[in-house]
mmCIF file of C-alpha atoms in Angstrom:
data_model
loop_
_atom_site.group_PDB
_atom_site.id
_atom_site.type_symbol
_atom_site.label_atom_id
_atom_site.label_comp_id
_atom_site.label_asym_id
_atom_site.label_seq_id
_atom_site.Cartn_x
_atom_site.Cartn_y
_atom_site.Cartn_z
ATOM 1 C CA GLU A 1 -25.329 24.319 -32.165
ATOM 2 C CA ALA A 2 -22.095 24.122 -34.131
ATOM 3 C CA GLY A 3 -21.859 26.326 -37.155
ATOM 4 C CA VAL A 4 -20.470 25.506 -40.572
ATOM 5 C CA VAL A 5 -16.970 24.155 -40.038
ATOM 6 C CA GLN A 6 -14.246 24.492 -42.633
ATOM 7 C CA SER A 7 -10.676 23.316 -42.661
ATOM 8 C CA PRO A 8 -7.928 24.141 -43.014
ATOM 9 C CA ARG A 9 -8.186 27.799 -42.049
ATOM 10 C CA TYR A 10 -5.128 28.693 -44.104
ATOM 11 C CA LYS A 11 -3.254 26.901 -46.856
ATOM 12 C CA ILE A 12 -0.094 27.906 -48.685
ATOM 13 C CA ILE A 13 1.012 25.879 -51.677
ATOM 14 C CA GLU A 14 3.175 26.238 -54.732
ATOM 15 C CA LYS A 15 1.563 26.487 -58.138
ATOM 16 C CA LYS A 16 0.806 23.213 -59.899
ATOM 17 C CA GLN A 17 0.294 21.474 -56.564
ATOM 18 C CA PRO A 18 -3.076 19.969 -55.612
ATOM 19 C CA VAL A 19 -5.111 21.274 -52.688
ATOM 20 C CA ALA A 20 -8.327 20.235 -50.977
ATOM 21 C CA PHE A 21 -10.766 22.036 -48.715
ATOM 22 C CA TRP A 22 -13.229 20.395 -46.394
ATOM 23 C CA CYS A 23 -16.619 21.586 -45.190
ATOM 24 C CA ASN A 24 -18.917 20.184 -42.521
ATOM 25 C CA PRO A 25 -22.307 21.923 -42.780
ATOM 26 C CA ILE A 26 -24.727 22.391 -39.925
ATOM 27 C CA SER A 27 -26.423 19.138 -39.012
ATOM 28 C CA GLY A 28 -29.625 18.644 -40.974
ATOM 29 C CA HIS A 29 -28.776 21.179 -43.654
ATOM 30 C CA ASN A 30 -29.469 19.692 -47.062
ATOM 31 C CA THR A 31 -28.321 22.585 -49.234
ATOM 32 C CA LEU A 32 -24.606 23.365 -49.427
ATOM 33 C CA TYR A 33 -22.709 25.989 -51.401
ATOM 34 C CA TRP A 34 -19.084 26.604 -52.190
ATOM 35 C CA TYR A 35 -18.134 30.209 -52.900
ATOM 36 C CA ARG A 36 -14.832 31.824 -53.857
ATOM 37 C CA GLN A 37 -14.021 35.296 -52.555
ATOM 38 C CA ASN A 38 -11.202 37.153 -54.231
ATOM 39 C CA LEU A 39 -9.497 39.974 -52.372
ATOM 40 C CA GLY A 40 -11.691 43.052 -52.291
ATOM 41 C CA GLN A 41 -14.599 41.279 -53.944
ATOM 42 C CA GLY A 42 -17.835 39.667 -52.870
ATOM 43 C CA PRO A 43 -18.204 35.896 -52.795
ATOM 44 C CA GLU A 44 -18.988 34.188 -56.102
ATOM 45 C CA LEU A 45 -20.734 30.846 -56.383
ATOM 46 C CA LEU A 46 -18.728 27.826 -57.479
ATOM 47 C CA ILE A 47 -21.182 25.006 -56.867
ATOM 48 C CA ARG A 48 -24.427 24.238 -55.086
ATOM 49 C CA TYR A 49 -25.548 20.880 -53.712
ATOM 50 C CA GLU A 50 -28.972 19.611 -52.785
ATOM 51 C CA ASN A 51 -28.133 16.628 -50.610
ATOM 52 C CA GLU A 52 -25.501 14.723 -52.606
ATOM 53 C CA GLU A 53 -26.527 16.109 -55.991
ATOM 54 C CA ALA A 54 -24.689 19.020 -57.596
ATOM 55 C CA VAL A 55 -27.613 21.056 -58.954
ATOM 56 C CA ASP A 56 -25.620 24.073 -60.111
ATOM 57 C CA ASP A 57 -21.974 23.717 -61.086
ATOM 58 C CA SER A 58 -22.068 26.081 -64.036
ATOM 59 C CA GLN A 59 -19.489 28.407 -62.446
ATOM 60 C CA LEU A 60 -17.063 25.675 -61.442
ATOM 61 C CA PRO A 61 -13.904 25.602 -63.633
ATOM 62 C CA LYS A 62 -14.127 21.917 -64.327
ATOM 63 C CA ASP A 63 -10.723 21.590 -65.932
ATOM 64 C CA ARG A 64 -9.036 21.921 -62.548
ATOM 65 C CA PHE A 65 -11.743 22.098 -59.896
ATOM 66 C CA SER A 66 -13.791 19.218 -58.573
ATOM 67 C CA ALA A 67 -16.154 18.798 -55.671
ATOM 68 C CA GLU A 68 -18.014 16.022 -53.977
ATOM 69 C CA ARG A 69 -20.561 15.614 -51.245
ATOM 70 C CA LEU A 70 -20.730 11.961 -50.456
ATOM 71 C CA LYS A 71 -23.739 10.917 -48.362
ATOM 72 C CA GLY A 72 -25.085 14.442 -48.580
ATOM 73 C CA VAL A 73 -23.237 15.718 -45.509
ATOM 74 C CA ASP A 74 -19.576 16.781 -45.629
ATOM 75 C CA SER A 75 -18.172 18.218 -48.802
ATOM 76 C CA THR A 76 -14.711 18.503 -50.319
ATOM 77 C CA LEU A 77 -13.538 20.987 -52.914
ATOM 78 C CA LYS A 78 -10.346 20.178 -54.783
ATOM 79 C CA ILE A 79 -8.078 22.097 -57.115
ATOM 80 C CA GLN A 80 -5.558 20.226 -59.235
ATOM 81 C CA PRO A 81 -3.289 21.745 -60.322
ATOM 82 C CA ALA A 82 -3.492 25.081 -58.531
ATOM 83 C CA GLU A 83 -2.636 28.289 -60.369
ATOM 84 C CA LEU A 84 -1.546 31.660 -59.028
ATOM 85 C CA GLY A 85 -4.995 33.102 -59.781
ATOM 86 C CA ASP A 86 -6.629 30.598 -57.468
ATOM 87 C CA SER A 87 -5.428 32.527 -54.429
ATOM 88 C CA ALA A 88 -8.625 33.489 -52.638
ATOM 89 C CA VAL A 89 -10.833 32.633 -49.693
ATOM 90 C CA TYR A 90 -13.017 29.591 -50.273
ATOM 91 C CA LEU A 91 -16.273 29.766 -48.368
ATOM 92 C CA CYS A 92 -18.738 27.036 -47.580
ATOM 93 C CA ALA A 93 -22.346 27.831 -46.691
ATOM 94 C CA SER A 94 -25.374 25.747 -45.834
ATOM 95 C CA ARG A 95 -29.084 26.083 -45.301
ATOM 96 C CA LYS A 96 -31.746 23.693 -44.107
ATOM 97 C CA SER A 97 -33.401 23.445 -47.515
ATOM 98 C CA ALA A 98 -33.666 25.280 -50.812
ATOM 99 C CA THR A 99 -36.815 27.053 -49.589
ATOM 100 C CA ASN A 100 -35.300 28.133 -46.273
ATOM 101 C CA GLU A 101 -33.634 31.498 -46.759
ATOM 102 C CA LYS A 102 -31.476 31.440 -43.630
ATOM 103 C CA LEU A 103 -27.965 30.810 -44.931
ATOM 104 C CA PHE A 104 -24.994 30.118 -42.668
ATOM 105 C CA PHE A 105 -21.377 30.641 -43.712
ATOM 106 C CA GLY A 106 -18.196 29.056 -42.473
ATOM 107 C CA SER A 107 -15.099 31.127 -41.723
ATOM 108 C CA GLY A 108 -13.501 30.038 -44.977
ATOM 109 C CA THR A 109 -10.156 28.662 -46.113
ATOM 110 C CA GLN A 110 -7.645 31.252 -47.211
ATOM 111 C CA LEU A 111 -5.550 29.833 -50.042
ATOM 112 C CA SER A 112 -2.277 31.358 -51.139
ATOM 113 C CA VAL A 113 -0.666 29.956 -54.279
ATOM 114 C CA LEU A 114 2.990 30.904 -54.668
ATOM 115 C CA GLY B 1 -28.229 38.553 -65.484
ATOM 116 C CA ASN B 2 -28.740 39.518 -61.888
ATOM 117 C CA SER B 3 -26.183 41.792 -60.284
ATOM 118 C CA VAL B 4 -25.550 43.991 -57.264
ATOM 119 C CA THR B 5 -23.652 47.264 -57.143
ATOM 120 C CA GLN B 6 -22.668 48.835 -53.857
ATOM 121 C CA MET B 7 -20.701 51.926 -53.012
ATOM 122 C CA GLU B 8 -17.004 51.488 -52.760
ATOM 123 C CA GLY B 9 -15.223 52.048 -49.512
ATOM 124 C CA PRO B 10 -13.609 52.376 -47.261
ATOM 125 C CA VAL B 11 -16.080 54.403 -45.269
ATOM 126 C CA THR B 12 -14.503 56.059 -42.247
ATOM 127 C CA LEU B 13 -16.751 57.547 -39.563
ATOM 128 C CA SER B 14 -16.557 58.785 -36.020
ATOM 129 C CA GLU B 15 -18.594 57.078 -33.335
ATOM 130 C CA GLU B 16 -22.259 58.172 -33.276
ATOM 131 C CA ALA B 17 -22.157 59.374 -36.891
ATOM 132 C CA PHE B 18 -24.901 58.508 -39.364
ATOM 133 C CA LEU B 19 -24.168 55.707 -41.813
ATOM 134 C CA THR B 20 -25.442 55.108 -45.326
ATOM 135 C CA ILE B 21 -24.076 52.446 -47.634
ATOM 136 C CA ASN B 22 -25.708 52.525 -51.038
ATOM 137 C CA CYS B 23 -26.762 49.377 -52.861
ATOM 138 C CA THR B 24 -28.559 49.020 -56.172
ATOM 139 C CA TYR B 25 -29.472 45.865 -57.995
ATOM 140 C CA THR B 26 -30.417 44.499 -61.373
ATOM 141 C CA ALA B 27 -32.708 41.504 -61.429
ATOM 142 C CA THR B 28 -35.600 39.937 -63.229
ATOM 143 C CA GLY B 29 -38.745 39.344 -61.288
ATOM 144 C CA TYR B 30 -38.864 39.879 -57.546
ATOM 145 C CA PRO B 31 -35.631 38.982 -55.802
ATOM 146 C CA SER B 32 -35.046 38.875 -52.081
ATOM 147 C CA LEU B 33 -32.473 41.368 -50.816
ATOM 148 C CA PHE B 34 -29.965 40.976 -48.004
ATOM 149 C CA TRP B 35 -27.214 42.709 -46.125
ATOM 150 C CA TYR B 36 -24.452 40.504 -44.771
ATOM 151 C CA VAL B 37 -21.677 41.587 -42.428
ATOM 152 C CA GLN B 38 -18.202 40.152 -42.033
ATOM 153 C CA TYR B 39 -16.394 41.059 -38.836
ATOM 154 C CA PRO B 40 -12.599 40.663 -38.777
ATOM 155 C CA GLY B 41 -11.642 37.002 -38.609
ATOM 156 C CA GLU B 42 -15.239 35.786 -38.752
ATOM 157 C CA GLY B 43 -17.562 34.325 -41.348
ATOM 158 C CA LEU B 44 -20.310 36.174 -43.154
ATOM 159 C CA GLN B 45 -23.417 36.763 -41.055
ATOM 160 C CA LEU B 46 -26.869 37.805 -42.132
ATOM 161 C CA LEU B 47 -27.575 41.311 -40.879
ATOM 162 C CA LEU B 48 -31.035 41.891 -42.328
ATOM 163 C CA LYS B 49 -33.236 41.013 -45.248
ATOM 164 C CA ALA B 50 -36.327 42.070 -47.186
ATOM 165 C CA THR B 51 -38.314 39.807 -49.438
ATOM 166 C CA LYS B 52 -40.721 42.142 -51.213
ATOM 167 C CA ALA B 53 -41.089 45.733 -52.319
ATOM 168 C CA ASP B 54 -41.426 48.327 -49.526
ATOM 169 C CA ASP B 55 -40.377 45.805 -46.875
ATOM 170 C CA LYS B 56 -37.980 47.208 -44.301
ATOM 171 C CA GLY B 57 -35.399 44.894 -42.808
ATOM 172 C CA SER B 58 -33.871 45.873 -39.487
ATOM 173 C CA ASN B 59 -31.419 44.464 -36.966
ATOM 174 C CA LYS B 60 -28.963 45.860 -34.388
ATOM 175 C CA GLY B 61 -29.978 49.432 -35.245
ATOM 176 C CA PHE B 62 -29.366 48.923 -38.964
ATOM 177 C CA GLU B 63 -32.183 49.155 -41.459
ATOM 178 C CA ALA B 64 -32.747 48.973 -45.191
ATOM 179 C CA THR B 65 -35.879 49.386 -47.304
ATOM 180 C CA TYR B 66 -36.562 47.416 -50.493
ATOM 181 C CA ARG B 67 -37.259 50.068 -53.130
ATOM 182 C CA LYS B 68 -38.398 48.509 -56.342
ATOM 183 C CA GLU B 69 -38.934 51.816 -58.129
ATOM 184 C CA THR B 70 -35.279 52.750 -57.661
ATOM 185 C CA THR B 71 -33.977 49.138 -57.480
ATOM 186 C CA SER B 72 -32.186 50.025 -54.278
ATOM 187 C CA PHE B 73 -31.611 48.592 -50.813
ATOM 188 C CA HIS B 74 -29.483 51.158 -48.994
ATOM 189 C CA LEU B 75 -28.175 50.302 -45.530
ATOM 190 C CA GLU B 76 -28.530 52.938 -42.804
ATOM 191 C CA LYS B 77 -27.755 53.328 -39.136
ATOM 192 C CA GLY B 78 -28.424 56.429 -37.112
ATOM 193 C CA SER B 79 -25.475 56.182 -34.739
ATOM 194 C CA VAL B 80 -22.563 53.871 -35.454
ATOM 195 C CA GLN B 81 -20.327 52.312 -32.835
ATOM 196 C CA VAL B 82 -16.717 51.179 -32.972
ATOM 197 C CA SER B 83 -17.988 47.602 -32.846
ATOM 198 C CA ASP B 84 -19.761 48.143 -36.185
ATOM 199 C CA SER B 85 -16.407 48.213 -37.969
ATOM 200 C CA ALA B 86 -16.639 45.420 -40.529
ATOM 201 C CA VAL B 87 -17.177 44.692 -44.206
ATOM 202 C CA TYR B 88 -20.784 44.953 -45.367
ATOM 203 C CA PHE B 89 -22.100 43.065 -48.378
ATOM 204 C CA CYS B 90 -25.333 43.684 -50.219
ATOM 205 C CA ALA B 91 -26.755 40.571 -51.861
ATOM 206 C CA LEU B 92 -29.753 39.316 -53.743
ATOM 207 C CA SER B 93 -31.381 35.982 -54.270
ATOM 208 C CA GLY B 94 -33.462 35.174 -57.304
ATOM 209 C CA GLN B 95 -37.063 34.054 -57.117
ATOM 210 C CA GLN B 96 -36.360 30.372 -57.689
ATOM 211 C CA ALA B 97 -35.950 28.488 -54.446
ATOM 212 C CA GLY B 98 -32.383 27.712 -53.511
ATOM 213 C CA THR B 99 -30.719 30.001 -56.007
ATOM 214 C CA ALA B 100 -27.380 31.171 -54.761
ATOM 215 C CA LEU B 101 -26.820 34.624 -53.380
ATOM 216 C CA ILE B 102 -25.242 37.192 -55.679
ATOM 217 C CA PHE B 103 -23.053 39.588 -53.730
ATOM 218 C CA GLY B 104 -21.786 43.083 -54.230
ATOM 219 C CA LYS B 105 -18.087 43.779 -53.784
ATOM 220 C CA GLY B 106 -18.431 44.801 -50.166
ATOM 221 C CA THR B 107 -17.918 48.079 -48.342
ATOM 222 C CA THR B 108 -15.430 48.371 -45.510
ATOM 223 C CA LEU B 109 -16.635 50.473 -42.586
ATOM 224 C CA SER B 110 -14.162 51.787 -40.055
ATOM 225 C CA VAL B 111 -15.523 53.574 -36.979
ATOM 226 C CA SER B 112 -13.197 55.452 -34.640
ATOM 227 C CA SER B 113 -13.881 56.625 -31.127
#
């Protein structure tokens, strides 16, 4: 069984440029999360989806961040424009349902904003 | 709000040494508690979990006991191996189904032979 797949693995951009991250969760997983992990810190939630609905986006900086999960499968997280402080690892995670505690993480996208 | 505090690293041990990584939490109600591990170049993996007070989670020789009276979930292993070198994260999940995990800052463990 394939795990949670994220791409790209690394991304280097200049500030003020846009950037997008893609996540393909495990097949059949309805719940999807995007986390941001700053250097030396634990992951922090950005947004949570139940199928195609964003049920918790309270931590998403909506002035520059956006996310979508069309058809309730793949998801894209976008930053426009990127700032220096956005440099971090962006993690995607999925689980079969909200009541299933087994959570699977992707390897993440490491973003460097110069 | 809910939060997790874990001991800062790095923790450096020799092979076969005893490991303890402290974790305490603040939460309302009865959260579930987890330890995740991140090996170099890999994604986060669930190491063990406990869902109610006095539960002991165990896996790969690691164990942790959910202590509600001390709001703690310390990770222990009796004899570490070089292959245990990784970053360990303590995390909690609130009672409501689907709530996101809240992580501690992580503790880096380095084991030398």
